[in-house]
Tab-separated table of C-alpha atoms (C1' of nucleotides) in Angstrom:
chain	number	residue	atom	x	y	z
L	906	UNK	CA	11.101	-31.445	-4.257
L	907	UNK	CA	14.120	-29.915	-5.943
L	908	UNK	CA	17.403	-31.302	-4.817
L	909	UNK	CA	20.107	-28.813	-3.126
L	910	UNK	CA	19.953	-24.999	-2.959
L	911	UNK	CA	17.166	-24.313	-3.788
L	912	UNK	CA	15.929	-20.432	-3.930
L	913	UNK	CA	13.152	-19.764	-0.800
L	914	UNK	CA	11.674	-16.183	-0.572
L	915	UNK	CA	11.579	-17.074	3.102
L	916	UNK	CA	15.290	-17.273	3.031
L	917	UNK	CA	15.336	-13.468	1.484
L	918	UNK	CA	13.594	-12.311	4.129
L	919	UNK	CA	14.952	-13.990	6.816
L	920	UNK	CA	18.530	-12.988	6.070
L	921	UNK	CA	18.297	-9.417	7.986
L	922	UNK	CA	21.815	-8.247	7.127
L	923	UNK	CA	20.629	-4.670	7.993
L	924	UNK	CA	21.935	-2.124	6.669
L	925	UNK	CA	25.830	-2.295	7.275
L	926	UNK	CA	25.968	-5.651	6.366
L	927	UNK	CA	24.595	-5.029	2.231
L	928	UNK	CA	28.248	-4.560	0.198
L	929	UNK	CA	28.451	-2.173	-3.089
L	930	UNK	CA	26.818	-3.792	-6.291
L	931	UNK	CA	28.774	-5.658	-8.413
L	932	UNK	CA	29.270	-3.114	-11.260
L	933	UNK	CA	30.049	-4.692	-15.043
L	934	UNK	CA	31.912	-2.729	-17.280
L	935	UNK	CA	32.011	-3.715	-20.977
L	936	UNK	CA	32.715	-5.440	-22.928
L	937	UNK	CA	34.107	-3.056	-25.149
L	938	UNK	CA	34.593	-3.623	-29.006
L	939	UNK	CA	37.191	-5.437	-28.533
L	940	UNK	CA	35.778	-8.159	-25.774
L	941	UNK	CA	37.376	-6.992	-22.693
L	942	UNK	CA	35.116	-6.923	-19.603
L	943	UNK	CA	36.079	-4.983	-16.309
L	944	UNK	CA	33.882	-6.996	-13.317
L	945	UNK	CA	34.193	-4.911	-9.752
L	946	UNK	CA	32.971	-6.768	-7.393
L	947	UNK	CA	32.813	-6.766	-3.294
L	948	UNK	CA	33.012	-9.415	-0.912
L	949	UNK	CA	33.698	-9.811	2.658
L	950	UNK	CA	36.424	-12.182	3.679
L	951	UNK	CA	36.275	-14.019	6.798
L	952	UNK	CA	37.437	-11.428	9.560
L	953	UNK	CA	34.389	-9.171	8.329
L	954	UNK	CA	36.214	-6.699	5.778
L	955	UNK	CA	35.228	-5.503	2.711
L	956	UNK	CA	37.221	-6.412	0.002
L	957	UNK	CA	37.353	-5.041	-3.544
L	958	UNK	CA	37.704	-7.690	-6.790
L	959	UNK	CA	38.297	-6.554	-9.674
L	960	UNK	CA	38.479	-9.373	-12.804
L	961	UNK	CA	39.395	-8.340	-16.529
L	962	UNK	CA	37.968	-11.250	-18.911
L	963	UNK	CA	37.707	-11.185	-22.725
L	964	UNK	CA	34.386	-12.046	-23.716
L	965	UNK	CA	34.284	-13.839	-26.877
L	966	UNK	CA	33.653	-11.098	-29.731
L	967	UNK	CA	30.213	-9.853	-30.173
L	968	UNK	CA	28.596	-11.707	-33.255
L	969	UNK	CA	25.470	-10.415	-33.420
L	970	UNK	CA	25.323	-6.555	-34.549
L	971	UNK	CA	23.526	-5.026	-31.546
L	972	UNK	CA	20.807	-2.528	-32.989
L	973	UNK	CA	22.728	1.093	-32.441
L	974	UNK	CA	19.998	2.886	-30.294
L	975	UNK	CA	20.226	0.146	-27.796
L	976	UNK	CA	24.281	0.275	-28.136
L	977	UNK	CA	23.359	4.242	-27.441
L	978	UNK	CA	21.258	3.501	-24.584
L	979	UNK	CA	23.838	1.044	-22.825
L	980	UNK	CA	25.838	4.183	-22.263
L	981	UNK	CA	23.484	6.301	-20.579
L	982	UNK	CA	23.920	7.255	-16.978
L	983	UNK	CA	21.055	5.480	-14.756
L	984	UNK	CA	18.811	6.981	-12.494
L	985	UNK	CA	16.248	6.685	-9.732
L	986	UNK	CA	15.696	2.810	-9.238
L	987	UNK	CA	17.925	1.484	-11.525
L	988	UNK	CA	21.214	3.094	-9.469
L	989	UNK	CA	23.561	0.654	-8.841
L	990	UNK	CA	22.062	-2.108	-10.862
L	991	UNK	CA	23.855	-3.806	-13.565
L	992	UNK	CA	22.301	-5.732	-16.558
L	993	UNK	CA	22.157	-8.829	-15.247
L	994	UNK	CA	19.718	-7.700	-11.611
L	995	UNK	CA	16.176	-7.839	-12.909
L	996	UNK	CA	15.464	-4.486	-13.121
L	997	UNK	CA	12.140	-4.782	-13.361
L	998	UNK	CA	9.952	-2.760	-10.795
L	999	UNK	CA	6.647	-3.690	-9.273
L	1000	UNK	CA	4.284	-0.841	-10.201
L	1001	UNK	CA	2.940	1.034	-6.869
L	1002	UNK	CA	0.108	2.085	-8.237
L	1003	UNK	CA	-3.265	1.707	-6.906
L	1004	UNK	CA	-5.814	1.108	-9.055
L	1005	UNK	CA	-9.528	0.436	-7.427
L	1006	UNK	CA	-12.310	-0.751	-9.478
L	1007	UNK	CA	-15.845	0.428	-9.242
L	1008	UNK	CA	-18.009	-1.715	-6.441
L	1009	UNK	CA	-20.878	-2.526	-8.497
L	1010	UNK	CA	-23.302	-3.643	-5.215
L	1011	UNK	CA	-23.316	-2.469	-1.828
L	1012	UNK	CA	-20.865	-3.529	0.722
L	1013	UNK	CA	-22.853	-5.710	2.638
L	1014	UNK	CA	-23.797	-8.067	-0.003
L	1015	UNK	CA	-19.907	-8.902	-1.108
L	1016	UNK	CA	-19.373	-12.099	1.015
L	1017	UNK	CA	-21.086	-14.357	-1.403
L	1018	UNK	CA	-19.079	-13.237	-4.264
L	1019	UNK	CA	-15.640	-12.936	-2.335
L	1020	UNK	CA	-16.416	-16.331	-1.596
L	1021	UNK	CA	-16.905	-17.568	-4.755
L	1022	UNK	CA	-14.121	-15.908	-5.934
L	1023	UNK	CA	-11.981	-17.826	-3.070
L	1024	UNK	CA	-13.194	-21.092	-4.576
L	1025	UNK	CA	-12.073	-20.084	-7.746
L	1026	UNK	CA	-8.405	-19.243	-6.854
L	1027	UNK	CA	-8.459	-22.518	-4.732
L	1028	UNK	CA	-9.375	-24.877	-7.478
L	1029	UNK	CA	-6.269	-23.144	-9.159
L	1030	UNK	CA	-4.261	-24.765	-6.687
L	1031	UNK	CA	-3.588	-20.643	-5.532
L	1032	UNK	CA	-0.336	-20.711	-7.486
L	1033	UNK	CA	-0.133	-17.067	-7.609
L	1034	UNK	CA	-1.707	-15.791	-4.611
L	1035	UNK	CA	0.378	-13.214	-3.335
L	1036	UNK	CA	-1.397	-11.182	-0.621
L	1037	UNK	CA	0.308	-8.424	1.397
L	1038	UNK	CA	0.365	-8.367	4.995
L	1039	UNK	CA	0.706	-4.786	5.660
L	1040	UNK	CA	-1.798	-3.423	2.957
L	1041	UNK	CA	-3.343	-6.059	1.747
L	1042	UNK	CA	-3.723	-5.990	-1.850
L	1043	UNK	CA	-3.498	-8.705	-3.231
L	1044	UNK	CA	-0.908	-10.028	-5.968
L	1045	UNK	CA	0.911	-6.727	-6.070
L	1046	UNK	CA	3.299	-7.496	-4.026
L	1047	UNK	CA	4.910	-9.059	-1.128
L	1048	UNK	CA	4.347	-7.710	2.596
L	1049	UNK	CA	8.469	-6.599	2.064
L	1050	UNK	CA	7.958	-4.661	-0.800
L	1051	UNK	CA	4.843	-3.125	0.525
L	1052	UNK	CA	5.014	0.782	-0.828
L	1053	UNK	CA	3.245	2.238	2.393
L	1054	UNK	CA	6.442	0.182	4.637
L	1055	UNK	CA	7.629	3.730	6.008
L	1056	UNK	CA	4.070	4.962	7.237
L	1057	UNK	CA	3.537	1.848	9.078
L	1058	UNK	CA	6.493	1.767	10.776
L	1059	UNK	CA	5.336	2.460	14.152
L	1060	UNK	CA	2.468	0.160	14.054
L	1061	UNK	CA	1.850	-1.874	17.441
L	1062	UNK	CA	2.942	-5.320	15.857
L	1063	UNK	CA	5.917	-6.195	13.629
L	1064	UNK	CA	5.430	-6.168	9.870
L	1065	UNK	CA	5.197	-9.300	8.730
L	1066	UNK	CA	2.858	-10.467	11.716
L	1067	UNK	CA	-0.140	-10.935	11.353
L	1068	UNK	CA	-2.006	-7.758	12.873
L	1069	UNK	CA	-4.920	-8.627	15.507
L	1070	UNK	CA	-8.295	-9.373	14.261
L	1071	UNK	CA	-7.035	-9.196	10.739
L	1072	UNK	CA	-9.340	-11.633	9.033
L	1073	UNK	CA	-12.429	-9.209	8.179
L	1074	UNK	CA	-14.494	-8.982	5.627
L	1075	UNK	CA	-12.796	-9.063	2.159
L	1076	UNK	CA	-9.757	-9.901	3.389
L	1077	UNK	CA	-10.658	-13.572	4.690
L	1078	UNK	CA	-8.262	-15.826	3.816
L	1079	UNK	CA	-8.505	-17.813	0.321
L	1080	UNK	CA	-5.648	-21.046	1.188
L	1081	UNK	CA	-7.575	-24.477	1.311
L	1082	UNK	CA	-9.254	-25.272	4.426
L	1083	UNK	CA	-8.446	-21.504	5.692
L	1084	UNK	CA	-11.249	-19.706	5.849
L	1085	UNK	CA	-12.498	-19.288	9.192
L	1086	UNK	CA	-14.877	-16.178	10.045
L	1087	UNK	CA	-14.377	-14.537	12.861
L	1088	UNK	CA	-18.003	-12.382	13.851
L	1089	UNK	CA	-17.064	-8.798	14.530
L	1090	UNK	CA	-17.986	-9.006	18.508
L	1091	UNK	CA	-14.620	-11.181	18.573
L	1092	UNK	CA	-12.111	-9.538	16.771
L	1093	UNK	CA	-9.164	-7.486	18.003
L	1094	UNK	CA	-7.577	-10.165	19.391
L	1095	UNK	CA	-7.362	-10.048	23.353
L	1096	UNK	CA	-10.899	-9.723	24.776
L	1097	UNK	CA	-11.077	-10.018	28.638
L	1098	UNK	CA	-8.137	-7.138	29.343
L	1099	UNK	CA	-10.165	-4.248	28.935
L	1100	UNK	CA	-8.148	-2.321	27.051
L	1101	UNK	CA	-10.118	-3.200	23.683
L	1102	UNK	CA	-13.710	-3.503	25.655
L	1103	UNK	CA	-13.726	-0.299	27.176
L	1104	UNK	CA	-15.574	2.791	27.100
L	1105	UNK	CA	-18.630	0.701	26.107
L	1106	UNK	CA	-19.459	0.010	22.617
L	1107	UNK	CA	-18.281	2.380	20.224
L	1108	UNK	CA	-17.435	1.567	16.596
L	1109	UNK	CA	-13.739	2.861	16.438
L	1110	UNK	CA	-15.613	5.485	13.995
L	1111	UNK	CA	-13.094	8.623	13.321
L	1112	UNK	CA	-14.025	11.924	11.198
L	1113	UNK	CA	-12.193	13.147	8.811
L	1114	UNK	CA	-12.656	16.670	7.672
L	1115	UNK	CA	-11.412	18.874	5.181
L	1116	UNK	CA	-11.603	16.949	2.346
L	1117	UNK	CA	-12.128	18.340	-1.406
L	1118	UNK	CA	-15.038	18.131	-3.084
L	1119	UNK	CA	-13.728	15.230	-5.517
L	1120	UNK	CA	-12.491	12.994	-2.753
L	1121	UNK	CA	-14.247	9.523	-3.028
L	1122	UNK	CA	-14.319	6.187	-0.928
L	1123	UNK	CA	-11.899	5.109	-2.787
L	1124	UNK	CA	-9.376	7.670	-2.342
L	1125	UNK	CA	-10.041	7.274	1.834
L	1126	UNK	CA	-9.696	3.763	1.229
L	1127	UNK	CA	-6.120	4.249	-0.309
L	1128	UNK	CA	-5.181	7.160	2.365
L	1129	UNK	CA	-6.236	4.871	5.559
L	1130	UNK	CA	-5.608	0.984	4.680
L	1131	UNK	CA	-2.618	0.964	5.952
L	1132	UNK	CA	-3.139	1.347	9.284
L	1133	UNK	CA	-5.282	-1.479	9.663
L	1134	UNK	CA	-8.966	-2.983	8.978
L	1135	UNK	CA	-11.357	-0.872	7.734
L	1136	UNK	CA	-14.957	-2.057	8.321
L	1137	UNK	CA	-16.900	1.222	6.212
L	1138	UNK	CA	-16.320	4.142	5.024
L	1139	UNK	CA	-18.644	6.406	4.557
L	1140	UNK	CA	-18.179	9.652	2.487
L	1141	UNK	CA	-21.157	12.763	3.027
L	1142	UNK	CA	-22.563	13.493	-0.430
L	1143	UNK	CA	-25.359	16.033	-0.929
L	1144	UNK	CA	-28.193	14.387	-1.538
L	1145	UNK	CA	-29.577	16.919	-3.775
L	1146	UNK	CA	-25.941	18.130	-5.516
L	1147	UNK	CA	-24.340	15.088	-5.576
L	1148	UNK	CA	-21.219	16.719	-4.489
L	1149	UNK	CA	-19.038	15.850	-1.748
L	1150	UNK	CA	-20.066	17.603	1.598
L	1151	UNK	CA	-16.013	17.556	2.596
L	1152	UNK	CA	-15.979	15.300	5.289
L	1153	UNK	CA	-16.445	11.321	5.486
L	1154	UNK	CA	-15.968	8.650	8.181
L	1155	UNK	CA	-13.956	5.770	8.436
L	1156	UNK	CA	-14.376	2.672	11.111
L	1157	UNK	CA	-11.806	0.940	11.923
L	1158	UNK	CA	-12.090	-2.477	13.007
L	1159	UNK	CA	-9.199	-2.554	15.801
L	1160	UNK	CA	-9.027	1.041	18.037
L	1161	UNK	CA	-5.115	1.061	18.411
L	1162	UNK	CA	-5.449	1.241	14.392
L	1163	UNK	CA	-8.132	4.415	14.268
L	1164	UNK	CA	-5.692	5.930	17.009
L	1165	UNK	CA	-2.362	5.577	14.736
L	1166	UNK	CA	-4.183	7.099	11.843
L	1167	UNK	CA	-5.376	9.787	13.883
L	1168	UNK	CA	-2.113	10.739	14.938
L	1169	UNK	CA	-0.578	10.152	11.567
L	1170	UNK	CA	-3.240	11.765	9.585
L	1171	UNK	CA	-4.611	14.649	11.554
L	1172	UNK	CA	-2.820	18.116	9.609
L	1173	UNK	CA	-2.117	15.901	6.860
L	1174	UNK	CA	-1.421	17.444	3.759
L	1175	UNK	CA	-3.657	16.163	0.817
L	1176	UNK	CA	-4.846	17.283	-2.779
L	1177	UNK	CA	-3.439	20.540	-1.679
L	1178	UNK	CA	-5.739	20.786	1.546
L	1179	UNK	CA	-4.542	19.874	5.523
L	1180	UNK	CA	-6.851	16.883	7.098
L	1181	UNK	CA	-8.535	17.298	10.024
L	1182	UNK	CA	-8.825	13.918	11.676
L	1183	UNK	CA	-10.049	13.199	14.891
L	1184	UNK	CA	-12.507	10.854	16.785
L	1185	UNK	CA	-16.439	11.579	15.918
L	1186	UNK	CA	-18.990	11.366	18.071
L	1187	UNK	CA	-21.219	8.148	17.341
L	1188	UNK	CA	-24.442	8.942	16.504
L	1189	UNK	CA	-26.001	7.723	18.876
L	1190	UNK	CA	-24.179	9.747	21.599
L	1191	UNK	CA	-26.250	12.868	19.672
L	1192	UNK	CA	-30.066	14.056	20.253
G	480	DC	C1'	-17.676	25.240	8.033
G	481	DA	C1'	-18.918	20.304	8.563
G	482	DT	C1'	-21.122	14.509	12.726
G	483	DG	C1'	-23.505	9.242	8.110
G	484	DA	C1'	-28.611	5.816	5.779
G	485	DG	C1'	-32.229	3.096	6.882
G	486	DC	C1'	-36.275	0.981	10.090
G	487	DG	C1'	-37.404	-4.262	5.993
G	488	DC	C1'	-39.608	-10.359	8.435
DNA sequence: CATGAGCGC
């Protein structure tokens, strides 16, 4: 394909520098009216130190009369993301915001379509297809950028890996000759250890209660994704009312998963209320 | 505060 150095997003991640090893952005001053450009740069040198470069250059003069509220704006102090960036970084920010649509049809009845939709991005020769590993949404952005990186910290795997039993439902893989379904009595990865067979068969279903009244599948959806598969959620409306009954349940498809967002989520503060989250007894443990 | 819907061949 392309001949030498060649930019890899691989190579981006792969270069864990950590966090001594990132050096102060180059910062651009100018140029001024009359061409002059201060660059301040910092590089390391071969024994490991930092060392600070600073270049003057005259630019050629400025031809083209620059509109005067963007000359006004170039001034301005930055802020928030934009700290330490100069012009020239790409400053532009992948939006974290979630956005869910509205499932026309029941849950159980999504494979066809998810599959057809599969086909469809194939045929495109998936040019695109950007999926995260640690949330899963899909062409947002990648698993390093993922916005809910903190709160998954502590997961059981590393980010970036694959998490056990992963390929569920929607989130079956689109690439060509990929897609490989995996029934629900074998996922979780490790079978024979007893560690995810025990207790006998129970559905990884937690409760979560304390909810307000305007708190929809959606929103659980959001709140719990990130700590792994979610095989249904189910949110107690009044039949009669309509309203929300303040508590729903979600199943997780691995147990270590339900756990972590049990002990992450439980007195969690949200839409101004504390969570109660905790295991709930399967049904058919009741009278 | 609170423990889910359906039961069809």
């Amino acid at each position: 394909m392309g001949n030498r150095r060649e930019f890899r997003w691989g190579d981006a991640a792969d270069e864990d520098e950590g966090i001594e090893g990132v050096l102060p952005p180059t910062q651009v001053i100018g140029p001024d009216e009359k061409g002059v450009k201060i660059i301040i740069e910092w590089r390391k040198r071969e024994d490991g130190a930092k060392v600070k470069v600073t270049t003057t250059v005259r630019v050629k003069k400025q031809v083209k009369k620059l509109n005067p509220a963007v000359v006004r704006r170039r001034s301005l102090k930055k802020f928030g993301d934009a700290l330490g960036q100069n012009a020239s970084d790409n400053l532009t920010v992948v939006s974290t915001e979630e956005i869910f649509l509205e499932r026309t049809r029941p849950a159980g009845q999504q494979g066809q379509k998810q599959e057809e939709k599969g086909a469809e991005l194939a045929s495109l020769g998936n040019a695109s297809l950007i999926v995260c590993r640690t949330c899963g949404k899909k062409g947002e952005h990648w698993t390093s950028k993922c916005p809910f990186k903190e709160l998954v910290a502590n997961r059981g795997f590393n980010i970036g890996e694959r998490p056990p039993g992963e390929e569920d439902l929607g989130t079956a893989s689109v690439g060509p000759g990929k897609a490989s379904y995996v029934p629900p009595s074998m996922r979780g990865g490790k079978q024979g250890d007893g560690e995810s067979m025990r207790k006998g068969r129970d559905d990884n279903s937690i409760r979560v209660t304390n909810l307000s009244e305007d708190t929809r599948e959606q929103d659980l959806q959001e709140l719990f994704r990130p700590f792994g598969s979610i095989s249904r959620i189910y949110v107690a409306f009044d039949r009669d009312t309509g309203l929300s009954r303040g508590f729903a349940f979600i199943n997780f498809v691995n147990r270590e998963d339900a756990v972590r967002a049990i002990n992450k989520l439980d007195g969690y503060g949200y839409d101004n209320l504390i969570l109660r989250v905790e295991w709930a007894t399967p049904r058919t443990d009741r009278a």
